[in-house]
mmCIF file of C-alpha atoms in Angstrom:
data_model
loop_
_atom_site.group_PDB
_atom_site.id
_atom_site.type_symbol
_atom_site.label_atom_id
_atom_site.label_comp_id
_atom_site.label_asym_id
_atom_site.label_seq_id
_atom_site.Cartn_x
_atom_site.Cartn_y
_atom_site.Cartn_z
ATOM 1 C CA MET A 1 1.345 21.925 -17.187
ATOM 2 C CA SER A 2 -2.018 23.390 -19.295
ATOM 3 C CA ALA A 3 -5.242 21.853 -18.004
ATOM 4 C CA VAL A 4 -7.072 19.129 -19.956
ATOM 5 C CA SER A 5 -8.680 19.140 -22.971
ATOM 6 C CA SER A 6 -10.700 16.242 -23.377
ATOM 7 C CA SER A 7 -12.713 15.113 -26.380
ATOM 8 C CA SER A 8 -14.756 12.604 -24.158
ATOM 9 C CA LEU A 9 -16.641 12.398 -21.086
ATOM 10 C CA CYS A 10 -16.202 9.154 -18.683
ATOM 11 C CA PHE A 11 -18.424 8.738 -15.469
ATOM 12 C CA TYR A 12 -17.081 7.563 -12.327
ATOM 13 C CA THR A 13 -19.314 6.321 -9.741
ATOM 14 C CA GLY A 14 -17.204 6.559 -6.748
ATOM 15 C CA HIS A 15 -17.334 2.817 -6.011
ATOM 16 C CA SER A 16 -16.755 -0.416 -8.482
ATOM 17 C CA TRP A 17 -16.415 -3.484 -6.266
ATOM 18 C CA ASN A 18 -19.522 -5.582 -6.979
ATOM 19 C CA SER A 19 -20.455 -6.709 -3.383
ATOM 20 C CA PRO A 20 -23.392 -6.930 -1.115
ATOM 21 C CA LYS A 21 -21.488 -4.894 1.392
ATOM 22 C CA GLU A 22 -22.278 -1.627 2.253
ATOM 23 C CA PHE A 23 -19.387 0.623 1.826
ATOM 24 C CA GLY A 24 -19.623 3.562 4.281
ATOM 25 C CA ARG A 25 -18.118 6.519 2.279
ATOM 26 C CA GLY A 26 -17.627 4.547 -1.106
ATOM 27 C CA ARG A 27 -21.186 3.395 -0.780
ATOM 28 C CA LYS A 28 -22.339 6.904 -0.467
ATOM 29 C CA GLN A 29 -21.197 8.226 -3.441
ATOM 30 C CA GLN A 30 -22.468 5.635 -5.285
ATOM 31 C CA ASP A 31 -25.425 6.750 -6.479
ATOM 32 C CA ARG A 32 -23.185 10.740 -7.313
ATOM 33 C CA LYS A 33 -22.076 10.186 -10.305
ATOM 34 C CA LEU A 34 -18.776 12.094 -10.880
ATOM 35 C CA LEU A 35 -18.587 14.046 -14.078
ATOM 36 C CA VAL A 36 -14.580 13.636 -14.885
ATOM 37 C CA LYS A 37 -12.950 14.436 -18.023
ATOM 38 C CA CYS A 38 -10.780 12.256 -19.499
ATOM 39 C CA SER A 39 -7.635 12.391 -21.508
ATOM 40 C CA SER A 40 -4.748 10.697 -22.994
ATOM 41 C CA LYS A 41 -2.624 13.863 -21.422
ATOM 42 C CA SER A 42 -0.464 12.898 -18.852
ATOM 43 C CA GLY A 43 -3.292 13.190 -16.020
ATOM 44 C CA SER A 44 -3.615 16.428 -15.872
ATOM 45 C CA PRO A 45 -5.569 18.445 -13.479
ATOM 46 C CA SER A 46 -8.885 18.567 -14.382
ATOM 47 C CA SER A 47 -9.528 21.833 -12.460
ATOM 48 C CA GLN A 48 -7.909 25.059 -11.115
ATOM 49 C CA ASN A 49 -8.230 23.435 -7.425
ATOM 50 C CA ALA A 50 -6.198 20.333 -9.131
ATOM 51 C CA ALA A 51 -2.872 19.093 -7.327
ATOM 52 C CA ARG A 52 0.676 18.663 -9.151
ATOM 53 C CA VAL A 53 2.873 16.128 -8.246
ATOM 54 C CA GLY A 54 6.494 14.732 -8.784
ATOM 55 C CA VAL A 55 6.790 11.146 -9.001
ATOM 56 C CA LEU A 56 10.666 10.144 -7.778
ATOM 57 C CA GLY A 57 11.871 6.977 -8.892
ATOM 58 C CA ALA A 58 9.200 6.389 -11.392
ATOM 59 C CA SER A 59 11.429 3.779 -13.011
ATOM 60 C CA GLY A 60 10.876 1.316 -10.380
ATOM 61 C CA TYR A 61 7.379 -1.088 -10.213
ATOM 62 C CA THR A 62 5.903 1.290 -7.495
ATOM 63 C CA GLY A 63 6.609 4.229 -9.488
ATOM 64 C CA SER A 64 5.014 2.893 -12.394
ATOM 65 C CA GLU A 65 2.173 1.645 -10.458
ATOM 66 C CA VAL A 66 1.763 5.499 -9.210
ATOM 67 C CA LEU A 67 1.972 6.577 -13.160
ATOM 68 C CA ARG A 68 -0.611 4.122 -13.789
ATOM 69 C CA LEU A 69 -2.864 5.288 -11.141
ATOM 70 C CA LEU A 70 -2.534 8.863 -11.660
ATOM 71 C CA ALA A 71 -3.628 8.524 -15.321
ATOM 72 C CA ASN A 72 -7.251 8.124 -13.793
ATOM 73 C CA HIS A 73 -6.813 10.442 -11.353
ATOM 74 C CA PRO A 74 -8.856 13.652 -11.470
ATOM 75 C CA GLN A 75 -7.324 16.100 -9.248
ATOM 76 C CA PHE A 76 -3.573 15.126 -9.821
ATOM 77 C CA GLY A 77 -1.456 16.270 -12.570
ATOM 78 C CA ILE A 78 1.902 14.682 -13.284
ATOM 79 C CA ALA A 79 4.721 17.872 -12.917
ATOM 80 C CA LEU A 80 8.021 15.786 -12.998
ATOM 81 C CA MET A 81 9.589 12.025 -12.734
ATOM 82 C CA THR A 82 12.934 11.115 -11.730
ATOM 83 C CA ALA A 83 14.823 7.950 -13.069
ATOM 84 C CA ASP A 84 18.865 9.073 -12.380
ATOM 85 C CA ARG A 85 19.657 6.363 -14.504
ATOM 86 C CA LYS A 86 17.171 6.413 -17.162
ATOM 87 C CA ALA A 87 17.360 10.604 -17.121
ATOM 88 C CA GLY A 88 16.558 11.664 -20.523
ATOM 89 C CA GLN A 89 14.644 9.202 -21.728
ATOM 90 C CA PRO A 90 11.012 8.937 -22.200
ATOM 91 C CA ILE A 91 8.365 6.974 -19.883
ATOM 92 C CA SER A 92 7.626 4.569 -23.214
ATOM 93 C CA SER A 93 11.306 3.439 -23.213
ATOM 94 C CA VAL A 94 10.910 1.799 -19.832
ATOM 95 C CA PHE A 95 7.301 0.768 -19.805
ATOM 96 C CA PRO A 96 5.835 0.772 -22.966
ATOM 97 C CA HIS A 97 2.751 -0.034 -20.948
ATOM 98 C CA LEU A 98 2.530 3.816 -19.941
ATOM 99 C CA SER A 99 3.370 4.485 -24.019
ATOM 100 C CA THR A 100 -0.155 5.973 -24.757
ATOM 101 C CA ARG A 101 0.156 8.638 -21.813
ATOM 102 C CA ASP A 102 1.642 12.269 -22.388
ATOM 103 C CA LEU A 103 4.005 12.325 -19.570
ATOM 104 C CA PRO A 104 7.284 14.603 -19.150
ATOM 105 C CA ASP A 105 10.524 13.020 -20.027
ATOM 106 C CA LEU A 106 12.522 11.235 -16.853
ATOM 107 C CA ILE A 107 15.079 13.654 -15.085
ATOM 108 C CA ALA A 108 17.704 13.427 -12.193
ATOM 109 C CA VAL A 109 16.469 14.197 -8.874
ATOM 110 C CA LYS A 110 19.534 16.596 -8.635
ATOM 111 C CA ASP A 111 17.797 18.583 -11.885
ATOM 112 C CA ALA A 112 14.095 18.562 -10.684
ATOM 113 C CA ASP A 113 12.614 21.993 -10.155
ATOM 114 C CA PHE A 114 9.800 21.559 -7.195
ATOM 115 C CA SER A 115 9.084 25.250 -7.089
ATOM 116 C CA ASP A 116 5.716 24.699 -8.872
ATOM 117 C CA VAL A 117 5.469 21.134 -7.530
ATOM 118 C CA ASP A 118 2.871 20.645 -4.506
ATOM 119 C CA ALA A 119 3.480 16.727 -3.268
ATOM 120 C CA VAL A 120 6.043 13.989 -4.127
ATOM 121 C CA PHE A 121 5.656 10.271 -4.349
ATOM 122 C CA CYS A 122 8.836 8.480 -3.114
ATOM 123 C CA CYS A 123 9.411 5.647 -5.067
ATOM 124 C CA LEU A 124 13.261 5.163 -4.125
ATOM 125 C CA PRO A 125 15.476 2.605 -2.807
ATOM 126 C CA HIS A 126 15.724 2.691 1.316
ATOM 127 C CA GLY A 127 18.747 4.529 2.444
ATOM 128 C CA THR A 128 18.847 6.665 -0.646
ATOM 129 C CA THR A 129 15.516 8.230 0.459
ATOM 130 C CA GLN A 130 16.716 9.964 3.507
ATOM 131 C CA GLU A 131 19.047 12.183 1.987
ATOM 132 C CA ILE A 132 16.830 13.034 -0.758
ATOM 133 C CA ILE A 133 13.766 13.679 1.211
ATOM 134 C CA LYS A 134 15.883 15.890 3.413
ATOM 135 C CA GLY A 135 16.874 18.205 0.772
ATOM 136 C CA LEU A 136 13.462 18.718 -0.631
ATOM 137 C CA PRO A 137 11.547 21.833 -0.368
ATOM 138 C CA SER A 138 9.564 22.416 2.834
ATOM 139 C CA HIS A 139 6.291 23.360 1.546
ATOM 140 C CA LEU A 140 5.860 19.869 -0.517
ATOM 141 C CA LYS A 141 3.586 17.228 1.054
ATOM 142 C CA ILE A 142 5.227 13.526 0.717
ATOM 143 C CA VAL A 143 4.285 10.045 0.435
ATOM 144 C CA ASP A 144 7.243 7.776 0.665
ATOM 145 C CA LEU A 145 7.308 4.431 -0.052
ATOM 146 C CA SER A 146 10.562 3.218 1.149
ATOM 147 C CA ALA A 147 10.877 1.662 4.614
ATOM 148 C CA ASP A 148 13.243 4.957 5.457
ATOM 149 C CA PHE A 149 10.569 6.666 7.649
ATOM 150 C CA ARG A 150 8.613 3.686 9.192
ATOM 151 C CA LEU A 151 10.201 2.350 12.106
ATOM 152 C CA LYS A 152 10.116 5.280 14.868
ATOM 153 C CA ASP A 153 12.940 3.541 16.859
ATOM 154 C CA LEU A 154 15.929 4.650 15.430
ATOM 155 C CA SER A 155 18.043 1.790 16.940
ATOM 156 C CA GLU A 156 16.006 -0.481 15.457
ATOM 157 C CA TYR A 157 16.343 1.020 11.927
ATOM 158 C CA GLU A 158 20.035 0.405 11.773
ATOM 159 C CA GLU A 159 19.943 -2.966 13.451
ATOM 160 C CA TRP A 160 17.525 -3.926 10.640
ATOM 161 C CA TYR A 161 18.814 -2.194 7.831
ATOM 162 C CA GLY A 162 22.625 -2.166 8.425
ATOM 163 C CA GLN A 163 23.153 1.951 8.403
ATOM 164 C CA PRO A 164 22.658 4.603 10.839
ATOM 165 C CA HIS A 165 19.448 7.020 9.948
ATOM 166 C CA ARG A 166 20.481 10.204 8.531
ATOM 167 C CA ALA A 167 17.628 12.046 8.675
ATOM 168 C CA PRO A 168 16.265 11.804 12.816
ATOM 169 C CA ASP A 169 14.803 14.963 12.852
ATOM 170 C CA LEU A 170 12.692 14.197 9.792
ATOM 171 C CA GLN A 171 12.040 10.235 11.210
ATOM 172 C CA LYS A 172 10.062 12.346 14.260
ATOM 173 C CA GLU A 173 7.559 14.237 11.904
ATOM 174 C CA ALA A 174 6.516 11.471 9.677
ATOM 175 C CA VAL A 175 3.346 9.644 10.471
ATOM 176 C CA TYR A 176 2.852 6.239 9.648
ATOM 177 C CA GLY A 177 0.336 5.805 6.680
ATOM 178 C CA LEU A 178 -1.907 2.711 7.448
ATOM 179 C CA THR A 179 -4.741 4.216 6.087
ATOM 180 C CA GLU A 180 -7.389 2.900 8.060
ATOM 181 C CA VAL A 181 -5.826 2.766 10.808
ATOM 182 C CA LEU A 182 -4.535 6.125 11.126
ATOM 183 C CA ARG A 183 -6.295 8.060 9.244
ATOM 184 C CA GLU A 184 -6.647 11.590 11.002
ATOM 185 C CA GLU A 185 -3.063 11.326 11.819
ATOM 186 C CA ILE A 186 -2.370 11.229 8.021
ATOM 187 C CA LYS A 187 -4.600 13.741 7.067
ATOM 188 C CA ASN A 188 -2.698 16.740 9.284
ATOM 189 C CA ALA A 189 0.794 15.292 7.883
ATOM 190 C CA ARG A 190 3.208 16.699 5.746
ATOM 191 C CA LEU A 191 5.442 13.163 5.474
ATOM 192 C CA VAL A 192 3.813 9.873 5.391
ATOM 193 C CA ALA A 193 5.580 6.474 5.783
ATOM 194 C CA ASN A 194 3.897 3.829 3.315
ATOM 195 C CA PRO A 195 3.642 0.970 4.691
ATOM 196 C CA GLY A 196 5.239 -2.212 3.783
ATOM 197 C CA CYS A 197 3.568 -4.665 1.923
ATOM 198 C CA TYR A 198 3.462 -7.551 4.165
ATOM 199 C CA PRO A 199 2.895 -5.257 7.249
ATOM 200 C CA THR A 200 -0.092 -3.974 5.513
ATOM 201 C CA SER A 201 -1.728 -7.316 5.069
ATOM 202 C CA VAL A 202 -1.023 -8.610 8.463
ATOM 203 C CA GLN A 203 -1.969 -5.365 10.544
ATOM 204 C CA LEU A 204 -5.095 -4.488 8.734
ATOM 205 C CA PRO A 205 -6.813 -8.079 10.033
ATOM 206 C CA VAL A 206 -4.611 -8.326 13.349
ATOM 207 C CA VAL A 207 -4.851 -4.935 14.710
ATOM 208 C CA PRO A 208 -8.803 -4.817 15.361
ATOM 209 C CA LEU A 209 -8.571 -7.872 17.094
ATOM 210 C CA ILE A 210 -5.496 -6.942 19.334
ATOM 211 C CA LYS A 211 -7.337 -3.809 20.153
ATOM 212 C CA ALA A 212 -10.912 -5.587 20.952
ATOM 213 C CA GLY A 213 -8.889 -7.900 23.388
ATOM 214 C CA LEU A 214 -10.545 -10.782 21.313
ATOM 215 C CA VAL A 215 -6.587 -12.824 20.686
ATOM 216 C CA GLU A 216 -3.489 -12.909 22.585
ATOM 217 C CA ILE A 217 -0.172 -11.172 21.394
ATOM 218 C CA LYS A 218 1.723 -14.335 22.366
ATOM 219 C CA ASN A 219 2.196 -16.912 19.648
ATOM 220 C CA ILE A 220 1.405 -15.106 16.395
ATOM 221 C CA ILE A 221 2.367 -17.144 13.489
ATOM 222 C CA ILE A 222 2.510 -15.646 10.031
ATOM 223 C CA ASP A 223 3.196 -17.442 6.723
ATOM 224 C CA ALA A 224 2.999 -15.017 4.033
ATOM 225 C CA LYS A 225 3.541 -15.226 0.398
ATOM 226 C CA SER A 226 4.556 -12.518 -2.565
ATOM 227 C CA GLY A 227 4.449 -12.668 -5.989
ATOM 228 C CA VAL A 228 8.028 -11.578 -7.537
ATOM 229 C CA SER A 229 7.526 -7.994 -8.161
ATOM 230 C CA GLY A 230 7.646 -7.700 -4.556
ATOM 231 C CA ALA A 231 11.411 -7.833 -4.897
ATOM 232 C CA GLY A 232 11.952 -5.355 -7.321
ATOM 233 C CA ARG A 233 12.956 -4.461 -10.783
ATOM 234 C CA SER A 234 16.944 -4.447 -10.039
ATOM 235 C CA ALA A 235 18.401 -7.497 -11.974
ATOM 236 C CA LYS A 236 19.095 -10.266 -9.708
ATOM 237 C CA GLU A 237 20.254 -14.243 -10.727
ATOM 238 C CA ASN A 238 17.483 -15.545 -7.790
ATOM 239 C CA LEU A 239 14.763 -13.848 -9.694
ATOM 240 C CA LEU A 240 15.227 -14.873 -12.988
ATOM 241 C CA PHE A 241 12.397 -16.618 -14.888
ATOM 242 C CA THR A 242 14.307 -19.964 -14.513
ATOM 243 C CA GLU A 243 15.139 -19.605 -10.885
ATOM 244 C CA VAL A 244 11.987 -18.714 -9.859
ATOM 245 C CA THR A 245 9.079 -20.610 -11.545
ATOM 246 C CA GLU A 246 7.561 -23.599 -11.104
ATOM 247 C CA GLY A 247 9.040 -23.350 -7.461
ATOM 248 C CA LEU A 248 8.608 -21.804 -4.106
ATOM 249 C CA ASN A 249 11.123 -20.594 -1.861
ATOM 250 C CA SER A 250 11.626 -19.237 2.056
ATOM 251 C CA TYR A 251 13.701 -16.127 2.379
ATOM 252 C CA GLY A 252 14.308 -13.764 5.076
ATOM 253 C CA VAL A 253 14.145 -16.436 7.778
ATOM 254 C CA THR A 254 13.790 -14.875 10.987
ATOM 255 C CA ARG A 255 15.551 -11.429 9.153
ATOM 256 C CA HIS A 256 12.940 -10.416 7.063
ATOM 257 C CA ARG A 257 12.919 -6.621 7.450
ATOM 258 C CA HIS A 258 9.274 -6.159 8.034
ATOM 259 C CA VAL A 259 9.406 -7.988 10.847
ATOM 260 C CA PRO A 260 10.186 -4.801 13.008
ATOM 261 C CA GLU A 261 7.156 -3.172 11.126
ATOM 262 C CA ILE A 262 4.840 -5.622 11.733
ATOM 263 C CA GLU A 263 5.903 -6.110 15.926
ATOM 264 C CA GLN A 264 5.811 -2.062 16.114
ATOM 265 C CA GLY A 265 2.149 -1.926 14.678
ATOM 266 C CA LEU A 266 0.905 -4.766 16.501
ATOM 267 C CA ALA A 267 2.760 -3.145 19.840
ATOM 268 C CA ASP A 268 1.214 -0.095 19.238
ATOM 269 C CA ALA A 269 -2.228 -2.028 19.260
ATOM 270 C CA ALA A 270 -1.663 -3.809 22.469
ATOM 271 C CA GLY A 271 -0.052 -1.182 24.301
ATOM 272 C CA SER A 272 2.883 -3.681 24.895
ATOM 273 C CA LYS A 273 5.943 -5.371 23.363
ATOM 274 C CA VAL A 274 5.007 -8.148 20.356
ATOM 275 C CA THR A 275 6.788 -10.671 18.805
ATOM 276 C CA VAL A 276 6.030 -12.746 15.633
ATOM 277 C CA SER A 277 7.052 -15.585 14.012
ATOM 278 C CA PHE A 278 6.833 -14.392 10.443
ATOM 279 C CA THR A 279 8.228 -16.696 7.301
ATOM 280 C CA PRO A 280 7.658 -14.908 3.976
ATOM 281 C CA HIS A 281 7.669 -16.593 0.313
ATOM 282 C CA LEU A 282 8.395 -15.920 -3.024
ATOM 283 C CA ILE A 283 5.786 -17.898 -5.354
ATOM 284 C CA PRO A 284 6.073 -17.333 -9.011
ATOM 285 C CA MET A 285 3.088 -15.202 -10.014
ATOM 286 C CA SER A 286 4.081 -11.244 -10.865
ATOM 287 C CA ARG A 287 1.671 -9.738 -8.142
ATOM 288 C CA GLY A 288 -0.290 -10.639 -5.307
ATOM 289 C CA MET A 289 0.373 -11.500 -1.733
ATOM 290 C CA GLN A 290 -1.231 -13.944 0.831
ATOM 291 C CA SER A 291 -0.762 -14.156 4.600
ATOM 292 C CA THR A 292 -1.929 -16.676 6.526
ATOM 293 C CA ILE A 293 -1.522 -15.687 10.390
ATOM 294 C CA TYR A 294 -2.549 -18.400 13.051
ATOM 295 C CA VAL A 295 -3.380 -16.550 16.449
ATOM 296 C CA GLU A 296 -4.271 -17.733 20.081
ATOM 297 C CA MET A 297 -7.948 -16.639 21.001
ATOM 298 C CA ALA A 298 -8.623 -15.013 24.310
ATOM 299 C CA GLN A 299 -10.349 -17.105 27.105
ATOM 300 C CA GLY A 300 -13.727 -17.788 25.774
ATOM 301 C CA VAL A 301 -13.442 -16.166 22.378
ATOM 302 C CA ARG A 302 -14.795 -17.887 19.143
ATOM 303 C CA THR A 303 -13.961 -17.501 15.708
ATOM 304 C CA GLU A 304 -17.530 -16.127 15.364
ATOM 305 C CA ASP A 305 -16.533 -13.460 17.644
ATOM 306 C CA LEU A 306 -13.269 -12.452 15.481
ATOM 307 C CA HIS A 307 -15.158 -12.493 12.378
ATOM 308 C CA ARG A 308 -17.820 -10.096 13.643
ATOM 309 C CA GLN A 309 -15.530 -8.018 15.307
ATOM 310 C CA LEU A 310 -13.549 -7.163 11.692
ATOM 311 C CA LYS A 311 -17.172 -6.732 9.872
ATOM 312 C CA LEU A 312 -17.618 -3.957 12.651
ATOM 313 C CA SER A 313 -14.557 -2.212 12.661
ATOM 314 C CA TYR A 314 -14.208 -2.220 8.440
ATOM 315 C CA GLU A 315 -18.182 -1.637 7.581
ATOM 316 C CA GLU A 316 -17.308 1.948 6.812
ATOM 317 C CA GLU A 317 -14.220 0.695 5.078
ATOM 318 C CA GLU A 318 -14.399 0.961 0.804
ATOM 319 C CA PHE A 319 -11.171 -0.843 0.608
ATOM 320 C CA VAL A 320 -11.478 -3.418 3.219
ATOM 321 C CA VAL A 321 -13.586 -6.462 2.747
ATOM 322 C CA VAL A 322 -14.510 -9.031 5.172
ATOM 323 C CA LEU A 323 -15.846 -11.831 3.365
ATOM 324 C CA GLU A 324 -18.636 -14.190 4.172
ATOM 325 C CA ASN A 325 -18.081 -17.062 6.298
ATOM 326 C CA GLY A 326 -16.359 -19.649 4.577
ATOM 327 C CA ALA A 327 -15.177 -17.663 1.569
ATOM 328 C CA ILE A 328 -11.798 -18.138 1.065
ATOM 329 C CA PRO A 329 -9.741 -14.728 -0.122
ATOM 330 C CA ARG A 330 -7.865 -15.378 -3.476
ATOM 331 C CA THR A 331 -5.013 -13.229 -4.794
ATOM 332 C CA HIS A 332 -6.776 -13.193 -8.407
ATOM 333 C CA SER A 333 -9.554 -11.354 -6.418
ATOM 334 C CA VAL A 334 -7.497 -8.307 -5.780
ATOM 335 C CA LYS A 335 -5.157 -8.507 -8.961
ATOM 336 C CA GLY A 336 -4.433 -4.329 -9.758
ATOM 337 C CA THR A 337 -6.765 -3.375 -6.945
ATOM 338 C CA ASN A 338 -6.509 -1.302 -3.885
ATOM 339 C CA TYR A 339 -8.709 -3.845 -1.993
ATOM 340 C CA CYS A 340 -7.928 -6.191 1.018
ATOM 341 C CA LEU A 341 -9.703 -9.299 1.405
ATOM 342 C CA ILE A 342 -10.185 -10.811 4.797
ATOM 343 C CA ASN A 343 -11.261 -13.881 6.492
ATOM 344 C CA VAL A 344 -11.386 -15.752 9.240
ATOM 345 C CA PHE A 345 -11.440 -19.606 9.947
ATOM 346 C CA PRO A 346 -11.221 -22.061 13.322
ATOM 347 C CA ASP A 347 -8.436 -24.259 13.482
ATOM 348 C CA ARG A 348 -8.560 -27.664 14.407
ATOM 349 C CA ILE A 349 -6.252 -26.725 17.203
ATOM 350 C CA PRO A 350 -8.624 -25.513 20.283
ATOM 351 C CA GLY A 351 -8.642 -22.169 20.935
ATOM 352 C CA ARG A 352 -6.426 -20.835 17.910
ATOM 353 C CA ALA A 353 -8.109 -19.446 14.880
ATOM 354 C CA ILE A 354 -6.853 -18.972 11.139
ATOM 355 C CA ILE A 355 -6.980 -15.471 9.495
ATOM 356 C CA ILE A 356 -5.996 -14.987 5.838
ATOM 357 C CA SER A 357 -5.742 -11.903 3.751
ATOM 358 C CA VAL A 358 -5.068 -10.917 0.288
ATOM 359 C CA ILE A 359 -3.568 -7.863 -1.357
ATOM 360 C CA ASP A 360 -2.105 -6.845 -4.338
ATOM 361 C CA ASN A 361 1.274 -6.307 -3.257
ATOM 362 C CA LEU A 362 1.857 -3.087 -5.788
ATOM 363 C CA VAL A 363 -1.370 -1.489 -5.093
ATOM 364 C CA LYS A 364 -2.956 -1.659 -1.583
ATOM 365 C CA GLY A 365 0.550 -2.960 -0.451
ATOM 366 C CA ALA A 366 2.061 0.005 -1.983
ATOM 367 C CA SER A 367 1.594 2.127 -4.335
ATOM 368 C CA GLY A 368 -2.698 2.175 -4.015
ATOM 369 C CA GLN A 369 -2.124 2.934 -0.265
ATOM 370 C CA ALA A 370 0.350 6.203 -0.894
ATOM 371 C CA LEU A 371 -2.411 7.373 -3.248
ATOM 372 C CA GLN A 372 -4.949 6.919 -0.790
ATOM 373 C CA ASN A 373 -2.923 8.631 1.771
ATOM 374 C CA LEU A 374 -1.970 11.380 -0.805
ATOM 375 C CA ASN A 375 -5.526 11.888 -1.193
ATOM 376 C CA LEU A 376 -6.190 12.288 2.206
ATOM 377 C CA ILE A 377 -3.145 14.864 3.081
ATOM 378 C CA MET A 378 -4.480 17.120 0.234
ATOM 379 C CA GLY A 379 -8.202 16.961 1.303
ATOM 380 C CA PHE A 380 -9.719 15.043 -1.554
ATOM 381 C CA PRO A 381 -11.690 11.925 -1.075
ATOM 382 C CA GLU A 382 -9.331 9.078 -0.643
ATOM 383 C CA ASN A 383 -10.831 6.945 -2.969
ATOM 384 C CA LEU A 384 -9.897 9.011 -6.251
ATOM 385 C CA GLY A 385 -8.013 7.178 -8.760
ATOM 386 C CA LEU A 386 -8.761 3.847 -6.735
ATOM 387 C CA HIS A 387 -11.801 2.582 -8.346
ATOM 388 C CA TYR A 388 -10.248 -0.299 -10.351
ATOM 389 C CA LEU A 389 -12.038 -3.703 -10.408
ATOM 390 C CA PRO A 390 -9.722 -6.576 -10.247
ATOM 391 C CA LEU A 391 -8.113 -8.413 -13.534
ATOM 392 C CA PHE A 392 -9.422 -11.614 -14.064
ATOM 393 C CA PRO A 393 -8.134 -14.499 -15.503
#
C-alpha cells in the first residue's frame, strides 16, 4: 500500500473535549499542534514508521467502528479486511457510510495474507475467534474484541459460554485490556483481550474505589442499560424495530455473560472473591450505555470521599472524566466518542452511594478502547485517532 498523497492538511490539537478538567497526557499535547496529512485514501500510513493493520470481521458494528476511527489515524493503514459472508464485496455495499474511503475489498479469512501486516483487530464472534487467532502468524500484534480471552479461568469460560476453550495456551498469554487500569501490562502484550462494554462501564468507576478501600465488596448492585447495537448486527426477531421501539426490557437476568468478567476485575482489585447483582436492559436507541451502580460505603466514608478518590484516580486520564458534584452523566454527552463520564451521588439509604457511568458502547465499550490499546502496543500516543467530540443532538 502506498503512502498517502494529500491535497489538504489537517491540524490535530491532541485533545478535543471542551472541559475545565486538566487532562494530563491529553492536555500536555493540547498546545502542540500535530500536522497530519489527511485524505480520503484508506487511512493509509502517513510516514515510513506507520503500521499496517487488518480488520477481521469488518462487516459487524465493532468492525465498522474500527474502520471509522482508523480513517483519521495518522499512523495506521488498513492492509486487509475480512468478512467471510461478504467476501469479494466493497465496503460500500456493506456500510454505505464508509463509501468515501478508498478501502480494500472484503475477503475471507482463509484468503488473507498476513505477511505484510503488523497488527489485527479481531472483531469476530466468541467461539470463532479462538481457532482463528490460534492460526495467525506469531509476529502479529492482536487486539481481540470478542469475549474469548477475557476470562482467566477456563472453567468459567466453559460455564458461561457453553463450550470448552480451544486455545488455552493463548489464554495464558492474553492481557486484559482495561486501558486506564492495566496500561503498563498492555504496552508489552502481543494479544490483548479487549473488555466488554458493560464491564468497562462498571470497572472504571468501581475498581479505584475498591482499591482504596472506600466501598464494601458485598451488596454491589448494577442496573445497566444499552442501546440496541450492543446486541450486534445479526437479524433477530427480538431486535426488530417494532419489537424494540417504545419499550424497555431486561435480558440475561442473573445469567448475562459479562457477569464473570465484571466479578473477575473487581476481585482482582479487592484481592478476594466478589459477587455482584447485575441486570442489563435493552433500550430503544442505537448506541450508548449507562450503568447505575449501588454500593455500600466503608465505615466512616462519605460520598465526597468517593468523588475525591475518583478525581484523584483519573486526573491524569484523558478519556475518563469525573464530573463536578451534582452533574448527571448523559449518554448524549459521549455519543461517538471514547469518553467515559462518571459521577457519584448520596443514596437516601444511609451508608450507601449511587455511581452513574456512561459510555458509547461501540467506542469506549469496544472499538475505541481497542484502538487505544493498539496504540499502546505499537508505541504510539494512545489517543491517536480518538479525538472526536460527541454527536449532538
